[in-house]
PDB file of C-alpha atoms in Angstrom:
ATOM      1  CA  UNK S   1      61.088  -1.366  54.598  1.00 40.00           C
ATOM      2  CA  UNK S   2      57.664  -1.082  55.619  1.00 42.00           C
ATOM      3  CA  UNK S   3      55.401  -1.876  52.344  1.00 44.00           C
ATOM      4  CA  UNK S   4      51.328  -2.801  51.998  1.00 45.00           C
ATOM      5  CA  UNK S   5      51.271  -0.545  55.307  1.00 43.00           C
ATOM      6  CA  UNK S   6      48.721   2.315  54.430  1.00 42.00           C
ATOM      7  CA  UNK S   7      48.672   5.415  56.389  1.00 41.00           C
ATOM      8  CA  UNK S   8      45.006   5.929  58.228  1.00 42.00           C
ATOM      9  CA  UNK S   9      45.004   9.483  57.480  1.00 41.00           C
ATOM     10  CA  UNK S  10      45.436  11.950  54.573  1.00 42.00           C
ATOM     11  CA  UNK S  11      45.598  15.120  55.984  1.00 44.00           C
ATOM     12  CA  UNK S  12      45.993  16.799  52.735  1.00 44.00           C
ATOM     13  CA  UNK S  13      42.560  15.535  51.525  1.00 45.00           C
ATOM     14  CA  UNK S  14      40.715  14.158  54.496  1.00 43.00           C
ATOM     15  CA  UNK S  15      36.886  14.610  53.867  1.00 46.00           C
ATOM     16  CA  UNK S  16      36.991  14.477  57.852  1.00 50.00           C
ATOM     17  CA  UNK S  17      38.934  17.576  58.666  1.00 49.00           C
ATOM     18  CA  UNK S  18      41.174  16.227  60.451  1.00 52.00           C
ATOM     19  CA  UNK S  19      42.965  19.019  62.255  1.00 51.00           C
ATOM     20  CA  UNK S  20      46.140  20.186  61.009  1.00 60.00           C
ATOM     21  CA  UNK S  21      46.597  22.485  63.751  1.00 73.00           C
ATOM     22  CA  UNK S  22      46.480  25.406  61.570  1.00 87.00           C
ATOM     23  CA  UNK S  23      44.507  28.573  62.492  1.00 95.00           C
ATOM     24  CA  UNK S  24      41.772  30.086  60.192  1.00 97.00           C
ATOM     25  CA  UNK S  25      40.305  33.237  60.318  1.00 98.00           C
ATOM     26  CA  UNK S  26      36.494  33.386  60.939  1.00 98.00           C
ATOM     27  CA  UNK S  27      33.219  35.270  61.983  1.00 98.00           C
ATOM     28  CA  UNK S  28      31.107  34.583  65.179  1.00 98.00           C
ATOM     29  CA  UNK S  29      28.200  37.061  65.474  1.00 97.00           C
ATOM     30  CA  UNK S  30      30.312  39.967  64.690  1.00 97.00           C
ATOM     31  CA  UNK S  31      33.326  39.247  66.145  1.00 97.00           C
ATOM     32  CA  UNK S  32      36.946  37.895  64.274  1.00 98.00           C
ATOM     33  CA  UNK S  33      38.350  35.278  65.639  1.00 97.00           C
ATOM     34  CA  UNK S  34      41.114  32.318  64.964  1.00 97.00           C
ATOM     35  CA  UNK S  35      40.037  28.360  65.070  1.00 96.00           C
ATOM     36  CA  UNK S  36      42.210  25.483  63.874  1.00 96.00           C
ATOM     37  CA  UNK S  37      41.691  24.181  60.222  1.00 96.00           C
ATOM     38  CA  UNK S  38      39.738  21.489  60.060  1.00 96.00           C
ATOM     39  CA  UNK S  39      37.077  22.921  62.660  1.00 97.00           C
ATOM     40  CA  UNK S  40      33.336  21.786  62.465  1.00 97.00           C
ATOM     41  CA  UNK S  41      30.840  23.728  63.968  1.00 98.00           C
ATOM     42  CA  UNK S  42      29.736  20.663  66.536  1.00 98.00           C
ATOM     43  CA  UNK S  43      33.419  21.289  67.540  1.00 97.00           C
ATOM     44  CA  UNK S  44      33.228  25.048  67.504  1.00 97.00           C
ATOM     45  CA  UNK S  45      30.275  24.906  69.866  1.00 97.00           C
ATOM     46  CA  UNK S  46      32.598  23.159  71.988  1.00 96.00           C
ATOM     47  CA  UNK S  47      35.079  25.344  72.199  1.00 95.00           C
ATOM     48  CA  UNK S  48      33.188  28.428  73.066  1.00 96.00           C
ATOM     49  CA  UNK S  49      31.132  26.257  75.563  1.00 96.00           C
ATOM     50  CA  UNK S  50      27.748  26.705  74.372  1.00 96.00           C
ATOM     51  CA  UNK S  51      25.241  23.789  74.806  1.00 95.00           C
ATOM     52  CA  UNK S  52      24.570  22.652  71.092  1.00 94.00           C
ATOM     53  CA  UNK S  53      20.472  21.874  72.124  1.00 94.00           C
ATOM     54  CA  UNK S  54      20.208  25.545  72.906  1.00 95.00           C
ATOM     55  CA  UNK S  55      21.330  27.050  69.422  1.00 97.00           C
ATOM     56  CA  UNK S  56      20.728  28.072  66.159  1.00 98.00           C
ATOM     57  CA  UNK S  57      23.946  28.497  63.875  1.00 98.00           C
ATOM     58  CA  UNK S  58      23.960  30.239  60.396  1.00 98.00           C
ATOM     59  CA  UNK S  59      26.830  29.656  58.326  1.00 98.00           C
ATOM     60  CA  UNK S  60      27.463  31.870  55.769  1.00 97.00           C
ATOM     61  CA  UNK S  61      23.693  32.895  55.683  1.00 96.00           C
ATOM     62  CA  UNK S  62      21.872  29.451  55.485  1.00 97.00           C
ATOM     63  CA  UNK S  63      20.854  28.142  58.682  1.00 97.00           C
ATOM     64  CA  UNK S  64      22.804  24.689  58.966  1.00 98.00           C
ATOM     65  CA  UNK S  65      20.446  22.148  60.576  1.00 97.00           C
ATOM     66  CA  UNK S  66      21.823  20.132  63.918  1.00 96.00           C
ATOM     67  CA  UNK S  67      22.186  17.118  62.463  1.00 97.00           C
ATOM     68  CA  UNK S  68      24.835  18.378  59.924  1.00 98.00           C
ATOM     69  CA  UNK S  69      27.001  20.350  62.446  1.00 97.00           C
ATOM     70  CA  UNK S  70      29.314  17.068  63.275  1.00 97.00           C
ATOM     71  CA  UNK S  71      30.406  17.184  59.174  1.00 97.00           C
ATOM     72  CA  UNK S  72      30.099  20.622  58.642  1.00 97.00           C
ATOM     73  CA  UNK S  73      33.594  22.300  57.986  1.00 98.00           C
ATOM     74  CA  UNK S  74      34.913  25.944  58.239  1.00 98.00           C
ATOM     75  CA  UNK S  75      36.210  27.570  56.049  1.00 97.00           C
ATOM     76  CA  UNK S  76      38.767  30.609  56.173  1.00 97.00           C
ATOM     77  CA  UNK S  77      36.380  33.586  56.076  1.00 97.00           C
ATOM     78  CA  UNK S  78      33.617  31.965  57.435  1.00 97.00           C
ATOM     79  CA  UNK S  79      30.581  34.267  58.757  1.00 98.00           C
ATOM     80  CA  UNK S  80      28.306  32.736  61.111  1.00 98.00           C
ATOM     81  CA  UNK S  81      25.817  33.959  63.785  1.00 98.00           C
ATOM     82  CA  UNK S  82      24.870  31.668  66.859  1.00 98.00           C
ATOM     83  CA  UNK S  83      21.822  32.432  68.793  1.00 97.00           C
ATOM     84  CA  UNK S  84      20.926  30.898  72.031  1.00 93.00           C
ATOM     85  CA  UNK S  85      17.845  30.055  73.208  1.00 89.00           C
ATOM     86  CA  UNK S  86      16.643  31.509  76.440  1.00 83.00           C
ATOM     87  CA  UNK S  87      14.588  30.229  78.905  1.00 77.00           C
ATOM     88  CA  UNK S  88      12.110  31.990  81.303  1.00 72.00           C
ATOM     89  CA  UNK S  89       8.820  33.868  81.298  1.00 63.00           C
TER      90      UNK S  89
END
């Protein structure tokens, strides 16, 4: 019997969103698409390959500063634009 051993994760209430591999429905500029529960937006930059010092995300209608996008969770139903900053003259 293994007792005073504490698990290092909840996954039921983790204020980290840790990943439960479950998909959620969400907006990107327009379009539906599925990311796993737990998703931040630093993460969902990462996924769709965009260089995170080149955008601008709105979530939901506020625009969510850089510094937050590490500990900023979806949600199911989630609406957010990205826009990318271009280059050139």
């Amino acid at each position: 019997m293994l007792q005073g051993i504490r698990a290092k994760f909840d996954y039921n209430g983790s204020k980290r969103g840790v990943s439960t591999n479950v998909p959620i429905e969400i907006v990107v500029n327009g379009e539906p698409r599925t990311t796993p529960e737990g998703q931040t937006i630093f993460g969902l930059l990462r996924e769709l390959d965009l260089d995170p010092a080149r955008v601008a995300v709105e979530y939901d209608r506020r625009i969510v500063k850089q510094g937050q996008w590490p500990e900023t969770v979806l949600r199911t139903g989630a609406r957010l634009e990205i826009v990318q900053f271009v280059g050139g003259g």
